[in-house]
Amino acid sequence: MRLNPFPPLARGLAALTDPLLDRLVDSGRRPARRWQLRLVLLVTVALYWIAFGTAQLTYDTRVAGTGPMFFVALVIALPFAFVLTRPMPALLFSVASAFVLALVLPQEQRAVWPWEVVQGLIVFVLLFATGVTRTVREGAVAWLLTSALFWWGLPPGERGGWAVGLGAILLIGVLTGRLLRTRQDLRRQTEVSEVERDRRIVLEERARLARDLHDIVAHHMSLVVVQAETAPYRVPEIGDAARDELLSISGTARSALAETRALLAVLRQENVEAEDAPQPGLHRLGELIETTRRAGVRLDVDISGDLDGLREGRSLAGFRIAQEALANAARHAPGTPVRLRARGDGRGVELTVVSLSGPGGAPAEPGHGIVGMRERAVAAGGRIEVGPTAEGFAVHLVLPADAEGQA
């Protein structure tokens, strides 16, 4: 079996370069991806060995010796490591080091430039990167300093041509930077347009849902109210018990109709405030119990402690979850006794609704009601457990105390 050495080498390289990459990312002005920085470090190492191997072509190593060339190659190649993060300071360092090395080290008689070719190429790249990432004024300063270096180190007949060439490199960098920034602005504007389009689609869908709710729910609930209130006049032989039951149905339908109107207002507009009518909460749990019993549910109730201390949002969530749990118990297990336990103390409110149908009384799959209860509990900062128990299907809700310390 042949072993692949590249993954271990890659992991070792990552372990060695990640600390330096973190420093480069933290110190840079423009963000760069980690793989880009790792590639730059690899190129920097390659440039270091090229600068060290070709040092004798520029400097007289017979006089200066080979040992200092390790440091000289490091000074030459190191600025390239900052081409993505700090190109202009790296360019200034490279220009200054080229000037100092040309003055300090003895030159080889056959050398074309007073500095290494690798250092000249690094200067070109850093000048281009400065034009891409910096302003035109900063690029002009970088061009003047680089042109001064070439003007000092080259024969008189070559100075003008190199100044024009360096200007062309800077100009290409400036145009490239403007093109990249224009594309980024266009991409950002496209993303904003897509967000606005999605927002408009959501608002249109909410308006459509509001119309559907108005046409379906509100219309039928209004008919229920009218029929319940006019039944005693249309059917004179109705007894007193049935008359009271019809009045109760009328009151429940009116309450549901008022809540439907509030929901329609929220769906029709964005950032709409609730109506002046108070929202239901755990303080109205007694009304919910009475309504449930009038619907024919055998309900065993045990309420202890203070349930009125929760803030409005959490109290509303607790009321809605209790309402949904009781409705599910009446819908999925009609005629089955239901037990409701509610307890409030300084730590919060604990609510339990159990449909006493015995083991195996859970629905096959969670419906929208169960999903809605879980979402309400999470949104209110509480926790909920829904599922079968030995006694039947249970909903256990815990709403914690508010931040102000109230129950």
C-alpha atoms as one frame of an Amber mdcrd trajectory, in Angstrom:
protein
   0.000   0.000   0.000   1.370   3.427  -0.988   1.141   6.140   1.590   0.006
   9.598   0.559   2.336  12.127   2.239   0.333  15.206   1.241  -2.391  15.204
   3.949   0.176  15.019   6.807   2.250  17.702   5.109  -0.839  19.867   4.668
  -1.797  19.432   8.316   1.738  20.268   9.427   1.818  23.336   7.212  -1.527
  24.484   8.584  -0.301  24.029  12.165   2.785  26.132  11.424   1.075  28.880
   9.448  -2.232  29.337  11.308  -0.766  31.504  14.119   0.869  33.794  11.558
  -2.331  33.845   9.505  -4.286  34.978  12.546  -1.850  37.849  13.026  -2.116
  38.835   9.372  -5.908  38.759   9.483  -6.029  40.841  12.673  -3.560  43.433
  11.390  -4.894  43.835   7.869  -7.242  46.566   6.657  -9.058  44.522   4.036
 -10.331  41.025   4.839  -8.601  38.102   3.152  -9.509  34.474   3.123  -7.349
  32.004   4.966  -6.472  30.002   1.868  -5.312  33.198   0.159  -2.998  34.025
   3.045  -1.655  30.486   3.104  -0.894  30.725  -0.620   0.870  34.054  -0.062
   3.016  32.490   2.662   3.982  29.636   0.354   4.986  32.083  -2.360   6.938
  34.114   0.213   8.920  31.027   1.222   9.631  30.263  -2.439  10.768  33.856
  -3.032  13.028  33.611   0.002  14.895  30.610  -1.390  15.093  32.178  -4.841
  16.512  35.382  -3.339  19.042  33.397  -1.320  20.035  31.240  -4.313  20.526
  34.198  -6.661  22.184  36.551  -4.176  25.631  36.008  -5.716  24.347  37.456
  -9.011  23.790  40.863  -7.372  26.120  40.993  -4.379  29.778  39.991  -4.165
  29.476  37.063  -1.748  33.230  36.519  -1.876  33.634  39.743   0.073  30.397
  39.831   2.088  30.225  36.090   2.688  27.329  33.646   2.322  26.068  33.874
   5.919  24.579  37.372   5.664  22.660  36.305   2.572  20.207  34.391   4.765
  19.220  37.663   6.408  19.304  39.564   3.114  16.922  37.044   1.495  14.576
  37.368   4.463  14.523  41.161   4.169  13.830  40.865   0.440  11.035  38.254
   0.593   9.257  39.209   3.823   7.319  42.251   2.436   5.494  39.984  -0.003
   3.764  38.260   2.954   1.758  41.491   3.508   0.598  41.975  -0.074  -3.036
  41.203   0.869  -3.140  42.977   4.224  -0.732  45.963   4.267   0.642  46.486
   0.762   1.733  50.114   1.103   3.800  49.723   4.328   5.320  46.592   2.801
   6.186  48.569  -0.355   7.837  51.345   1.658   9.844  48.753   3.602  10.901
  47.003   0.393  11.985  50.280  -1.263  13.918  51.363   1.836  15.593  47.958
   2.245  16.604  47.939  -1.440  18.255  51.339  -0.999  20.041  50.334   2.229
  21.248  46.960   0.907  22.620  48.615  -2.239  24.624  51.024  -0.095  25.874
  48.501   2.480  26.645  45.336   0.489  29.375  45.116  -2.164  27.945  44.845
  -5.662  28.778  42.185  -8.213  30.323  43.785 -11.290  28.018  41.885 -13.647
  24.845  42.939 -11.795  22.275  44.708 -13.956  20.519  46.361 -10.984  21.933
  47.408  -7.604  19.329  45.133  -5.976  18.120  41.612  -6.631  15.700  40.891
  -9.465  13.364  39.160  -6.974  13.219  42.372  -4.950  12.328  44.377  -8.056
   9.501  41.980  -8.901   8.197  42.206  -5.318   8.233  46.009  -5.612   6.139
  45.778  -8.793   3.580  43.495  -7.133   3.330  45.662  -4.020   2.914  48.801
  -6.131   0.074  47.135  -8.036  -1.571  45.987  -4.779  -1.248  49.532  -3.382
  -3.093  50.883  -6.409  -5.836  48.296  -5.928  -6.428  48.818  -2.216  -5.394
  52.430  -1.487  -6.534  55.852  -2.618  -5.129  57.632  -5.638  -3.184  60.056
  -3.432  -1.525  57.247  -1.508  -0.770  55.487  -4.784   0.870  58.642  -6.128
   3.105  58.805  -3.038   4.067  55.152  -3.504   4.843  55.797  -7.189   7.081
  58.790  -6.338   9.099  56.801  -3.797   9.466  53.806  -6.108  10.437  56.019
  -9.047  13.020  57.740  -6.836  14.571  54.343  -6.079  14.796  53.435  -9.756
  15.965  56.948 -10.651  18.809  56.596  -8.149  19.859  53.040  -9.018  19.620
  52.954 -12.837  21.647  54.627 -15.579  20.343  57.994 -16.863  19.095  56.565
 -20.146  16.745  54.082 -18.417  15.242  56.282 -15.717  12.415  57.831 -17.725
  11.228  54.531 -19.163  11.079  52.867 -15.761   9.187  55.842 -14.288   6.568
  55.496 -17.035   6.433  51.722 -16.531   5.916  52.103 -12.784   3.168  54.641
 -13.482   1.490  52.146 -15.813   1.612  49.449 -13.109   0.026  51.842 -10.604
  -2.640  52.939 -13.101  -3.597  49.341 -13.853  -3.846  48.689 -10.116  -6.071
  51.737  -9.551  -8.399  50.746 -12.409  -8.524  47.158 -11.145  -9.388  48.352
  -7.649 -12.184  50.553  -8.924 -13.530  47.679 -11.004 -13.510  45.358  -7.998
 -15.193  47.943  -5.767 -17.811  48.596  -8.428 -18.559  44.900  -8.667 -18.798
  44.654  -4.866 -21.203  47.602  -4.767 -23.255  46.027  -7.538 -23.352  42.693
  -5.714 -24.348  44.442  -2.486 -27.065  46.377  -4.271 -28.304  43.157  -5.858
 -28.517  41.525  -2.428 -30.449  44.518  -1.091 -32.819  44.313  -4.058 -33.374
  40.609  -3.430 -34.099  41.295   0.245 -36.597  43.985  -0.714 -38.189  41.650
  -3.229 -38.519  38.897  -0.626 -39.955  41.412   1.829 -42.500  42.555  -0.738
 -43.485  38.947  -1.435 -43.961  38.373   2.302 -46.125  41.482   2.629 -48.224
  40.449  -0.368 -48.662  36.967   1.086 -49.669  38.430   4.443 -52.229  40.638
   2.731 -53.606  37.622   0.873 -53.833  35.642   4.108 -55.620  38.568   5.730
 -58.183  38.622   2.944 -58.694  34.859   3.198 -59.120  35.017   6.964 -61.570
  37.856   6.634 -63.600  36.073   3.976 -63.631  32.689   5.711 -63.172  32.944
   9.449 -64.655  36.354  10.180 -67.652  35.739   7.939 -68.533  32.383   9.507
 -67.878  33.597  13.048 -70.235  36.506  12.426 -72.893  34.052  11.295 -72.343
  31.996  14.455 -72.856  35.109  16.600 -75.998  36.109  14.729 -77.490  32.620
  14.826 -76.722  32.113  18.508 -78.209  35.468  19.551 -81.333  35.216  17.384
 -82.096  31.547  18.135 -84.263  32.322  21.234 -86.434  34.626  19.120 -86.672
  32.269  16.150 -87.369  29.169  18.254 -89.622  30.158  21.165 -89.749  26.674
  22.723 -86.045  26.775  23.673 -85.573  26.232  27.387 -83.614  28.373  29.795
 -80.613  25.997  29.823 -80.381  26.012  26.050 -80.818  29.797  26.040 -77.864
  30.192  28.422 -75.805  27.817  26.297 -76.539  29.867  23.171 -75.546  33.063
  24.967 -72.286  31.396  26.004 -71.640  30.348  22.396 -72.348  33.900  21.280
 -69.865  35.327  23.799 -67.155  32.868  22.799 -67.694  33.612  19.115 -67.524
  37.369  19.756 -64.242  36.945  21.624 -62.811  34.855  18.786 -64.030  37.436
  16.276 -62.278  40.250  18.155 -59.013  38.305  18.234 -59.391  37.536  14.533
 -59.722  41.266  13.791 -56.510  41.941  15.733 -54.745  39.198  13.772 -55.998
  40.664  10.512 -54.567  44.050  11.458 -51.170  42.460  12.110 -51.229  40.600
   8.809 -52.313  43.622   6.766 -49.599  45.965   8.041 -46.027  45.663   9.138
 -44.943  46.843  12.591 -48.588  47.388  13.549 -49.427  47.758  17.206 -52.030
  45.668  18.945 -55.521  46.961  19.514 -56.497  48.649  22.739 -58.404  45.575
  23.920 -56.375  43.605  26.498 -54.802  40.370  25.341 -55.777  37.152  27.105
 -53.388  35.787  29.678 -53.151  33.305  32.509 -55.329  35.635  34.589 -58.189
  34.531  32.301 -57.492  30.838  32.782 -60.723  30.527  34.777 -62.762  31.724
  31.776 -61.009  29.174  29.578 -61.792  26.399  32.077 -65.430  27.396  32.238
 -65.731  27.503  28.462 -64.077  24.094  28.152 -66.450  22.546  30.687 -69.474
  24.008  28.918 -68.198  22.279  25.758 -68.681  18.923  27.558 -65.097  18.183
  28.613 -64.710  16.505  32.015 -61.993  18.707  33.424 -60.162  18.192  36.722
 -58.536  21.492  37.737 -55.893  22.243  40.356 -54.596  25.830  40.443 -52.255
  27.104  43.143 -50.056  30.127  43.614 -50.000  33.412  41.702 -50.419  33.157
  37.917 -50.789  36.897  37.293 -47.169  37.975  37.740 -45.796  37.043  34.325
 -45.309  39.798  31.817 -47.867  40.105  29.067 -46.006  38.185  26.378 -45.291
  35.135  28.530 -48.750  35.169  30.074 -50.295  35.272  26.594 -48.091  32.338
  25.500 -49.156  30.316  28.550 -52.840  31.030  27.900 -52.574  30.094  24.212
 -50.717  26.855  24.981 -53.318  25.877  27.593 -56.077  26.744  25.114 -54.485
  24.635  22.377 -53.826  21.705  24.741 -57.430  21.631  25.955 -58.742  21.939
  22.401 -56.520  19.066  21.241 -57.691  16.906  24.152 -61.344  17.535  23.254
 -60.716  17.005  19.551 -58.530  13.887  19.552 -59.978  12.107  22.599 -63.622
  13.183  22.955 -65.220  12.064  26.200 -61.858  11.437  27.891 -61.261  13.150
  31.244 -58.631  15.885  31.207 -56.514  17.065  34.115 -55.161  20.632  34.296
 -52.551  21.611  36.867 -51.217  25.182  37.183 -48.770  26.366  39.821 -47.147
  29.779  40.224 -44.338  30.810  42.551 -41.406  33.171  42.597 -39.509  31.125
  40.023 -42.213  31.102  37.365 -45.342  29.256  36.310 -45.703  25.523  35.651
 -48.667  24.283  33.623 -49.642  20.673  32.858 -52.531  19.414  30.732 -53.015
  15.636  30.531 -55.624  13.798  28.473 -56.295  10.748  30.685 -56.638   8.293
  27.804 -53.982   5.867  29.012 -50.811   4.719  27.228 -50.714   5.028  23.468
 -53.019   8.011  23.313 -50.583  10.205  21.412 -51.239  11.323  17.843 -49.331
   9.527  15.115 -47.490  12.683  13.997 -47.193  16.141  15.566 -49.694  18.496
  13.982 -49.580  22.229  13.523 -51.005  22.755  17.006 -48.133  20.948  18.720
 -45.570  22.736  16.545 -47.227  26.056  17.380 -47.130  25.305  21.111 -43.422
  24.556  20.933 -42.721  27.738  18.978 -44.692  29.837  21.455 -42.852  28.291
  24.408 -39.436  28.941  22.852 -40.383  32.498  21.871 -41.525  33.194  25.455
 -38.254  31.898  26.898 -39.800  28.793  28.439 -39.594  25.077  27.837 -42.278
  22.574  26.918 -42.567  18.793  26.814 -45.275  17.253  24.644 -45.783  13.522
  24.331 -47.394  10.346  25.643 -47.130   9.307  29.265 -48.455   6.403  31.322
 -51.659   8.362  31.955 -52.160   9.676  28.434 -51.022  12.491  26.179 -49.489
  15.312  28.246 -48.383  18.886  27.676 -45.997  20.192  30.340 -45.018  23.890
  30.159 -42.605  25.858  32.337 -42.411  29.643  31.986 -39.530  31.168  33.978
 -39.689  34.319  36.059 -39.145  37.671  34.358 -35.824  39.461  34.540 -37.239
  41.910  37.058 -37.724  39.074  39.529 -41.506  38.842  39.297 -43.145  35.446
  39.080
